[in-house]
């Protein structure tokens, strides 16, 4: 089954509403930068590359919206000012995944390259760029998939955390793309999906994707990972990432650090599937990566049901940082960077 996380339909962006998966499968429709930013903030769309693609379409939609408004009103200045407001609202939607800022920067460059043209022409150029970012994301995931699949033995039992699948990208996925590519290459792998408290991306999304693909998957709660490793039931870990610092430190869904420490303890390779757009060379180490704190309601309970004691103080950091020294390899579209460090990442971009 081909999962189209984001699609262009009737001059609108449509995104699968990931908040209600797997119970319901529904697309929601977006027509402006502000509405797309709302979709990112509220987790209709999530996962670093998918957020970047959504933001790119948010910019294109804003240009289309403003150029039709301008036809009625006639002011060039309002178009530029409106575009700046669109960039700002999108940049404020979520802080950790660098793909969001990467995509906005790329869209700004595309805008600058045609800034002298009319707003409708600018809008068409920006829409073409958004389509290209989406198509490119799938190509990159497949390239990463091929490099990553080569690391997995036939019969490997691979643990993953959160959802780094088709739902977290424009399609195929980063970590789950590695699993898809391994299966396509004829390897019989099986997946262990961490539930991923508190938003349950593993239980709801990764498990759903793997079931759709008929890739054998076993769901565990996050606190079972150590037991599974100690029992010898995990051969490798592959996760995605939201931002990698210039020294190779990896920010990913909260709980990833715990898995990496356990993997090292049990001599299990810990791989991170990471498109180059997720590497932030402007950030020296993981200490400088902004970590999103989300609503305490996500920890308190689920939807309207609260199991936590009333009045208790709650924290909800949504990501953590795994130091580069715990990373066996970064799987990129240009190949695998084993034991990543500042020098190797510099060379990757050279
Ligand atoms: O809060 P989320 O669901 O957006 O977090 C997603 C993750 O942490 C993923 O592992 C990461 O974005 C990589 S997705 C290819």
PDB file of N, CA, C and O and ligand atoms in Angstrom, residues 43 45-49 51 94 97 161-165 168-169 173-175 199 201 205 239-242 251-254 256 273 275 292 294 318-319, ligand 1:
ATOM      1  N   UNK A  43      -0.100  18.353  15.287  1.00  0.00           N
ATOM      2  CA  UNK A  43       0.335  16.984  15.012  1.00  0.00           C
ATOM      3  C   UNK A  43      -0.544  16.241  14.009  1.00  0.00           C
ATOM      4  O   UNK A  43      -0.518  15.016  13.960  1.00  0.00           O
ATOM      5  N   UNK A  45       0.190  16.495  10.973  1.00  0.00           N
ATOM      6  CA  UNK A  45       1.386  15.997  10.298  1.00  0.00           C
ATOM      7  C   UNK A  45       2.525  16.115  11.294  1.00  0.00           C
ATOM      8  O   UNK A  45       2.576  17.067  12.072  1.00  0.00           O
ATOM      9  N   UNK A  46       3.417  15.110  11.302  1.00  0.00           N
ATOM     10  CA  UNK A  46       4.546  15.132  12.232  1.00  0.00           C
ATOM     11  C   UNK A  46       5.650  14.287  11.609  1.00  0.00           C
ATOM     12  O   UNK A  46       5.429  13.648  10.591  1.00  0.00           O
ATOM     13  N   UNK A  47       6.829  14.308  12.260  1.00  0.00           N
ATOM     14  CA  UNK A  47       7.983  13.642  11.653  1.00  0.00           C
ATOM     15  C   UNK A  47       8.752  14.688  10.860  1.00  0.00           C
ATOM     16  O   UNK A  47       8.153  15.443  10.072  1.00  0.00           O
ATOM     17  N   UNK A  48      10.069  14.742  11.087  1.00  0.00           N
ATOM     18  CA  UNK A  48      10.869  15.861  10.576  1.00  0.00           C
ATOM     19  C   UNK A  48      10.715  16.126   9.064  1.00  0.00           C
ATOM     20  O   UNK A  48      10.362  17.245   8.666  1.00  0.00           O
ATOM     21  N   UNK A  49      10.942  15.123   8.193  1.00  0.00           N
ATOM     22  CA  UNK A  49      10.848  15.434   6.760  1.00  0.00           C
ATOM     23  C   UNK A  49       9.428  15.833   6.342  1.00  0.00           C
ATOM     24  O   UNK A  49       9.257  16.742   5.518  1.00  0.00           O
ATOM     25  N   UNK A  51       7.202  17.383   8.113  1.00  0.00           N
ATOM     26  CA  UNK A  51       6.974  18.764   8.564  1.00  0.00           C
ATOM     27  C   UNK A  51       7.608  19.738   7.560  1.00  0.00           C
ATOM     28  O   UNK A  51       7.032  20.766   7.207  1.00  0.00           O
ATOM     29  N   UNK A  94       6.797  24.463  15.140  1.00  0.00           N
ATOM     30  CA  UNK A  94       7.468  23.504  16.045  1.00  0.00           C
ATOM     31  C   UNK A  94       8.970  23.811  16.018  1.00  0.00           C
ATOM     32  O   UNK A  94       9.499  24.157  14.959  1.00  0.00           O
ATOM     33  N   UNK A  97      12.591  19.926  14.885  1.00  0.00           N
ATOM     34  CA  UNK A  97      12.953  19.341  13.576  1.00  0.00           C
ATOM     35  C   UNK A  97      13.535  20.427  12.662  1.00  0.00           C
ATOM     36  O   UNK A  97      12.845  21.371  12.288  1.00  0.00           O
ATOM     37  N   UNK A 161      12.126   3.170  17.396  1.00  0.00           N
ATOM     38  CA  UNK A 161      11.444   4.009  18.384  1.00  0.00           C
ATOM     39  C   UNK A 161      10.721   5.118  17.634  1.00  0.00           C
ATOM     40  O   UNK A 161      11.249   5.668  16.678  1.00  0.00           O
ATOM     41  N   UNK A 162       9.524   5.456  18.059  1.00  0.00           N
ATOM     42  CA  UNK A 162       8.702   6.495  17.411  1.00  0.00           C
ATOM     43  C   UNK A 162       8.256   6.015  16.029  1.00  0.00           C
ATOM     44  O   UNK A 162       8.203   4.806  15.759  1.00  0.00           O
ATOM     45  N   UNK A 163       7.946   6.945  15.149  1.00  0.00           N
ATOM     46  CA  UNK A 163       7.613   6.585  13.771  1.00  0.00           C
ATOM     47  C   UNK A 163       8.472   7.392  12.825  1.00  0.00           C
ATOM     48  O   UNK A 163       8.364   8.630  12.777  1.00  0.00           O
ATOM     49  N   UNK A 164       9.350   6.719  12.134  1.00  0.00           N
ATOM     50  CA  UNK A 164      10.183   7.349  11.105  1.00  0.00           C
ATOM     51  C   UNK A 164       9.848   6.655   9.790  1.00  0.00           C
ATOM     52  O   UNK A 164      10.712   6.161   9.081  1.00  0.00           O
ATOM     53  N   UNK A 165       8.565   6.608   9.494  1.00  0.00           N
ATOM     54  CA  UNK A 165       8.087   5.864   8.338  1.00  0.00           C
ATOM     55  C   UNK A 165       7.565   6.758   7.236  1.00  0.00           C
ATOM     56  O   UNK A 165       7.864   7.964   7.193  1.00  0.00           O
ATOM     57  N   UNK A 168       6.034   9.857   8.403  1.00  0.00           N
ATOM     58  CA  UNK A 168       6.902  10.919   8.925  1.00  0.00           C
ATOM     59  C   UNK A 168       7.656  11.624   7.799  1.00  0.00           C
ATOM     60  O   UNK A 168       8.473  12.508   8.051  1.00  0.00           O
ATOM     61  N   UNK A 169       7.375  11.209   6.561  1.00  0.00           N
ATOM     62  CA  UNK A 169       8.089  11.731   5.385  1.00  0.00           C
ATOM     63  C   UNK A 169       7.060  11.920   4.261  1.00  0.00           C
ATOM     64  O   UNK A 169       5.859  11.757   4.488  1.00  0.00           O
ATOM     65  N   UNK A 173       9.851   6.503   3.984  1.00  0.00           N
ATOM     66  CA  UNK A 173      10.324   6.617   5.366  1.00  0.00           C
ATOM     67  C   UNK A 173      11.827   6.579   5.467  1.00  0.00           C
ATOM     68  O   UNK A 173      12.529   6.223   4.511  1.00  0.00           O
ATOM     69  N   UNK A 174      12.351   6.960   6.636  1.00  0.00           N
ATOM     70  CA  UNK A 174      13.799   6.912   6.865  1.00  0.00           C
ATOM     71  C   UNK A 174      14.140   5.576   7.536  1.00  0.00           C
ATOM     72  O   UNK A 174      14.577   4.643   6.865  1.00  0.00           O
ATOM     73  N   UNK A 175      13.873   5.433   8.845  1.00  0.00           N
ATOM     74  CA  UNK A 175      14.143   4.137   9.500  1.00  0.00           C
ATOM     75  C   UNK A 175      13.260   3.042   8.898  1.00  0.00           C
ATOM     76  O   UNK A 175      13.741   1.960   8.527  1.00  0.00           O
ATOM     77  N   UNK A 199       2.915  10.124  23.015  1.00  0.00           N
ATOM     78  CA  UNK A 199       2.019  10.351  21.885  1.00  0.00           C
ATOM     79  C   UNK A 199       1.736   9.067  21.087  1.00  0.00           C
ATOM     80  O   UNK A 199       0.933   9.054  20.178  1.00  0.00           O
ATOM     81  N   UNK A 201       3.429   7.219  18.906  1.00  0.00           N
ATOM     82  CA  UNK A 201       3.707   7.117  17.460  1.00  0.00           C
ATOM     83  C   UNK A 201       4.086   5.685  17.071  1.00  0.00           C
ATOM     84  O   UNK A 201       3.856   5.261  15.944  1.00  0.00           O
ATOM     85  N   UNK A 205       1.308   4.388  14.802  1.00  0.00           N
ATOM     86  CA  UNK A 205       1.718   4.672  13.425  1.00  0.00           C
ATOM     87  C   UNK A 205       2.688   3.642  12.854  1.00  0.00           C
ATOM     88  O   UNK A 205       2.469   3.113  11.773  1.00  0.00           O
ATOM     89  N   UNK A 239      16.665   4.095  14.099  1.00  0.00           N
ATOM     90  CA  UNK A 239      15.700   5.156  14.413  1.00  0.00           C
ATOM     91  C   UNK A 239      15.873   6.295  13.405  1.00  0.00           C
ATOM     92  O   UNK A 239      16.847   6.328  12.656  1.00  0.00           O
ATOM     93  N   UNK A 240      14.940   7.232  13.443  1.00  0.00           N
ATOM     94  CA  UNK A 240      15.068   8.448  12.642  1.00  0.00           C
ATOM     95  C   UNK A 240      15.629   9.554  13.511  1.00  0.00           C
ATOM     96  O   UNK A 240      16.108   9.313  14.626  1.00  0.00           O
ATOM     97  N   UNK A 241      15.600  10.780  13.013  1.00  0.00           N
ATOM     98  CA  UNK A 241      16.084  11.906  13.814  1.00  0.00           C
ATOM     99  C   UNK A 241      15.412  13.210  13.370  1.00  0.00           C
ATOM    100  O   UNK A 241      14.974  13.336  12.217  1.00  0.00           O
ATOM    101  N   UNK A 242      15.359  14.143  14.292  1.00  0.00           N
ATOM    102  CA  UNK A 242      14.781  15.468  14.023  1.00  0.00           C
ATOM    103  C   UNK A 242      15.845  16.517  13.753  1.00  0.00           C
ATOM    104  O   UNK A 242      15.590  17.526  13.091  1.00  0.00           O
ATOM    105  N   UNK A 251      19.284  14.420  17.936  1.00  0.00           N
ATOM    106  CA  UNK A 251      18.006  14.637  18.639  1.00  0.00           C
ATOM    107  C   UNK A 251      16.944  13.780  17.976  1.00  0.00           C
ATOM    108  O   UNK A 251      16.828  13.756  16.747  1.00  0.00           O
ATOM    109  N   UNK A 252      16.205  13.059  18.778  1.00  0.00           N
ATOM    110  CA  UNK A 252      15.069  12.276  18.257  1.00  0.00           C
ATOM    111  C   UNK A 252      14.033  12.156  19.371  1.00  0.00           C
ATOM    112  O   UNK A 252      14.229  12.661  20.494  1.00  0.00           O
ATOM    113  N   UNK A 253      12.939  11.501  19.064  1.00  0.00           N
ATOM    114  CA  UNK A 253      11.821  11.359  20.006  1.00  0.00           C
ATOM    115  C   UNK A 253      12.279  10.954  21.396  1.00  0.00           C
ATOM    116  O   UNK A 253      13.169  10.115  21.542  1.00  0.00           O
ATOM    117  N   UNK A 254      11.674  11.543  22.387  1.00  0.00           N
ATOM    118  CA  UNK A 254      12.006  11.263  23.783  1.00  0.00           C
ATOM    119  C   UNK A 254      12.025   9.737  24.011  1.00  0.00           C
ATOM    120  O   UNK A 254      11.117   9.022  23.585  1.00  0.00           O
ATOM    121  N   UNK A 256      14.707   7.934  22.949  1.00  0.00           N
ATOM    122  CA  UNK A 256      15.720   7.400  22.031  1.00  0.00           C
ATOM    123  C   UNK A 256      17.062   7.249  22.753  1.00  0.00           C
ATOM    124  O   UNK A 256      17.774   6.247  22.575  1.00  0.00           O
ATOM    125  N   UNK A 273      18.853   6.788  10.766  1.00  0.00           N
ATOM    126  CA  UNK A 273      18.588   7.108   9.356  1.00  0.00           C
ATOM    127  C   UNK A 273      18.319   8.597   9.253  1.00  0.00           C
ATOM    128  O   UNK A 273      17.424   9.120   9.923  1.00  0.00           O
ATOM    129  N   UNK A 275      18.432  11.975   6.536  1.00  0.00           N
ATOM    130  CA  UNK A 275      18.729  12.710   5.296  1.00  0.00           C
ATOM    131  C   UNK A 275      19.626  13.911   5.596  1.00  0.00           C
ATOM    132  O   UNK A 275      19.614  14.420   6.724  1.00  0.00           O
ATOM    133  N   UNK A 292      11.535  20.738  22.220  1.00  0.00           N
ATOM    134  CA  UNK A 292      10.136  21.146  22.415  1.00  0.00           C
ATOM    135  C   UNK A 292       9.567  20.565  23.710  1.00  0.00           C
ATOM    136  O   UNK A 292       9.765  19.387  23.996  1.00  0.00           O
ATOM    137  N   UNK A 294       5.977  19.830  25.269  1.00  0.00           N
ATOM    138  CA  UNK A 294       4.586  19.805  24.822  1.00  0.00           C
ATOM    139  C   UNK A 294       3.626  19.828  26.016  1.00  0.00           C
ATOM    140  O   UNK A 294       4.053  19.774  27.168  1.00  0.00           O
ATOM    141  N   UNK A 318       9.591  16.618  24.459  1.00  0.00           N
ATOM    142  CA  UNK A 318       9.187  15.726  23.374  1.00  0.00           C
ATOM    143  C   UNK A 318      10.370  15.033  22.687  1.00  0.00           C
ATOM    144  O   UNK A 318      10.169  14.089  21.923  1.00  0.00           O
ATOM    145  N   UNK A 319      11.592  15.511  22.939  1.00  0.00           N
ATOM    146  CA  UNK A 319      12.781  14.936  22.285  1.00  0.00           C
ATOM    147  C   UNK A 319      13.910  14.813  23.280  1.00  0.00           C
ATOM    148  O   UNK A 319      13.900  15.475  24.329  1.00  0.00           O
TER     149      UNK A 319
HETATM  150  O1  LIG B   1       6.925  14.519  17.564  1.00  0.00           O
HETATM  151  P1  LIG B   1       7.101  13.834  16.242  1.00  0.00           P
HETATM  152  O2  LIG B   1       6.133  12.714  16.022  1.00  0.00           O
HETATM  153  O3  LIG B   1       7.128  14.825  15.106  1.00  0.00           O
HETATM  154  O4  LIG B   1       8.541  13.190  16.323  1.00  0.00           O
HETATM  155  C1  LIG B   1       9.011  12.441  15.244  1.00  0.00           C
HETATM  156  C2  LIG B   1      10.325  11.807  15.474  1.00  0.00           C
HETATM  157  O5  LIG B   1      10.945  11.980  16.497  1.00  0.00           O
HETATM  158  C3  LIG B   1      10.907  10.999  14.337  1.00  0.00           C
HETATM  159  O6  LIG B   1      11.657   9.938  14.822  1.00  0.00           O
HETATM  160  C4  LIG B   1      11.810  11.916  13.499  1.00  0.00           C
HETATM  161  O7  LIG B   1      11.117  13.063  13.102  1.00  0.00           O
HETATM  162  C5  LIG B   1      12.345  11.238  12.310  1.00  0.00           C
HETATM  163  S1  LIG B   1      11.089  10.977  11.113  1.00  0.00           S
HETATM  164  C6  LIG B   1      11.760  10.405   9.682  1.00  0.00           C
END
